[in-house]
XYZ file of C-alpha atoms in Angstrom:
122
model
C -0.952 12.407 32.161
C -1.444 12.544 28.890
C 1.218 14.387 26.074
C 0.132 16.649 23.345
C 1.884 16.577 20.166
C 3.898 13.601 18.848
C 5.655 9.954 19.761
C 3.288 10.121 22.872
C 3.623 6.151 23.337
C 6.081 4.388 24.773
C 7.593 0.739 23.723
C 5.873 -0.439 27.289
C 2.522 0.867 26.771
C 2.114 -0.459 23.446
C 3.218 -3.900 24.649
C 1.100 -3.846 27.822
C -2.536 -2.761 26.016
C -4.778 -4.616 26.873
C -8.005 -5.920 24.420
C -11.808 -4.396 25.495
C -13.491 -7.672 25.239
C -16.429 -5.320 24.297
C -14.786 -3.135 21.633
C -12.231 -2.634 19.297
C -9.926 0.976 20.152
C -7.392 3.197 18.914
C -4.015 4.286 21.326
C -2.475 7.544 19.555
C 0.919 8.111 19.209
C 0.514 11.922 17.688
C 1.363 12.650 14.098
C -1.495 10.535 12.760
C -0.268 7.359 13.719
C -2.638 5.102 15.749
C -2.379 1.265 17.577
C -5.518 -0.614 16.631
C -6.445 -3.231 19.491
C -8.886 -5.786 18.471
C -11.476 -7.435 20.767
C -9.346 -10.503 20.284
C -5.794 -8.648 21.335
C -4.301 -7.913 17.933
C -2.432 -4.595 17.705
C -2.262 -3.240 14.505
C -0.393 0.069 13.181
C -3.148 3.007 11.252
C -1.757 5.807 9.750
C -4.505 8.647 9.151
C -4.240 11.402 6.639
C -5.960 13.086 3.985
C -5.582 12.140 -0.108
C -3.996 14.307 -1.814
C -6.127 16.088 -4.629
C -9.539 14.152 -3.174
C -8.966 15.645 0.330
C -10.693 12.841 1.848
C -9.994 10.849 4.945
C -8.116 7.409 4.604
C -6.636 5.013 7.324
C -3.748 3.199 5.667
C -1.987 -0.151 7.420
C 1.100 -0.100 8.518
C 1.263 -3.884 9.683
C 0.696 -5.625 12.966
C 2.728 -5.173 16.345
C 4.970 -6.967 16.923
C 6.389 -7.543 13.271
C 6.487 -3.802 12.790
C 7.957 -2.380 16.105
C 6.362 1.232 17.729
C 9.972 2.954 15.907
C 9.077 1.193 12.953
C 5.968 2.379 12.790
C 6.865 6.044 13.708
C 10.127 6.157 10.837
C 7.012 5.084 8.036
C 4.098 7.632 9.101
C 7.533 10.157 8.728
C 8.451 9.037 5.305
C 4.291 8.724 4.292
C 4.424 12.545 5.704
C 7.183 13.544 2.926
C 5.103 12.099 0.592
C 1.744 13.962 0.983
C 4.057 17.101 1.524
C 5.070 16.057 -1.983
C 1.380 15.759 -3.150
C 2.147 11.669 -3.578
C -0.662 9.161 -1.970
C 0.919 6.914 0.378
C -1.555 4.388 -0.768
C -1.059 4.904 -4.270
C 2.402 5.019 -4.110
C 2.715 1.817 -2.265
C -0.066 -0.068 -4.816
C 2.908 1.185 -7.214
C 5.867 -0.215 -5.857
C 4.081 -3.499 -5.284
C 3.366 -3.726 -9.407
C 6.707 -2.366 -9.797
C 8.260 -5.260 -7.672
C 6.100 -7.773 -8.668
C 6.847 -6.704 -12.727
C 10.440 -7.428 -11.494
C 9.814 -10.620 -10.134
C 7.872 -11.901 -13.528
C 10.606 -10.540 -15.369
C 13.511 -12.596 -13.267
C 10.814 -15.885 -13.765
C 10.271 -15.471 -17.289
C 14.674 -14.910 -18.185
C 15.025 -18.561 -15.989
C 12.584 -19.948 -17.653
C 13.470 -19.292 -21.175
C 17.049 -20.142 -20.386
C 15.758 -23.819 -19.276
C 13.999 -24.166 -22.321
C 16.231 -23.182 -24.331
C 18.383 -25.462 -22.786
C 16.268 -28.627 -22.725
C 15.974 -28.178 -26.484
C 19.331 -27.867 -27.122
């Protein structure tokens, strides 16, 4: 029987669905949050929601099951939630922190690399 509402799935079921050799389909866990199974068997996490300020439809990734486990998945579409409450777009905010760690990352490269010139000249 089937649960309205939220955190409908269980750690079983998600493990134990099964690919439609004849098309791809969506198991909901409530809240949003969806397992994608592929005709070929992979299981991926969708979170659905609406951008802020364009009010349109988006389905954003969440990763593949079994790297990102069903409570995983569940503690993410929460935080995502607090975002949009906030007026933020998951999406956006995510393309963000990706620049803002890869900015990091150049920044770390670029000090080692000066020091070993600097100290090859010396």
């Amino acid at each position: 029987m089937a649960t309205r509402g939220i955190n409908k799935l269980s750690a079983l079921q998600v493990k134990k669905a099964k690919p439609d050799p004849d098309k791809m389909y969506k198991l909901s866990d409530g809240g949003n949050l969806y397992l994608r199974i592929d005709q070929s068997g992979s299981k991926y996490w969708i979170f659905n929601y609406t951008r802020p300020f364009l009010a349109k439809r988006n389905d954003l990734s969440l990763g593949t099951y079994p790297e990102v486990s069903l409570d995983d998945a569940r503690t993410i579409r929460d935080e995502y939630k607090k975002l949009i409450k906030q007026g933020i777009d998951p999406a956006m905010e995510r393309i963000e922190t990706k620049s803002q760690k890869q900015k990091e990352a150049e920044n770390t490269f670029r000090i080692v690399a000066e020091a070993w010139l600097y100290k090859r000249e010396l």
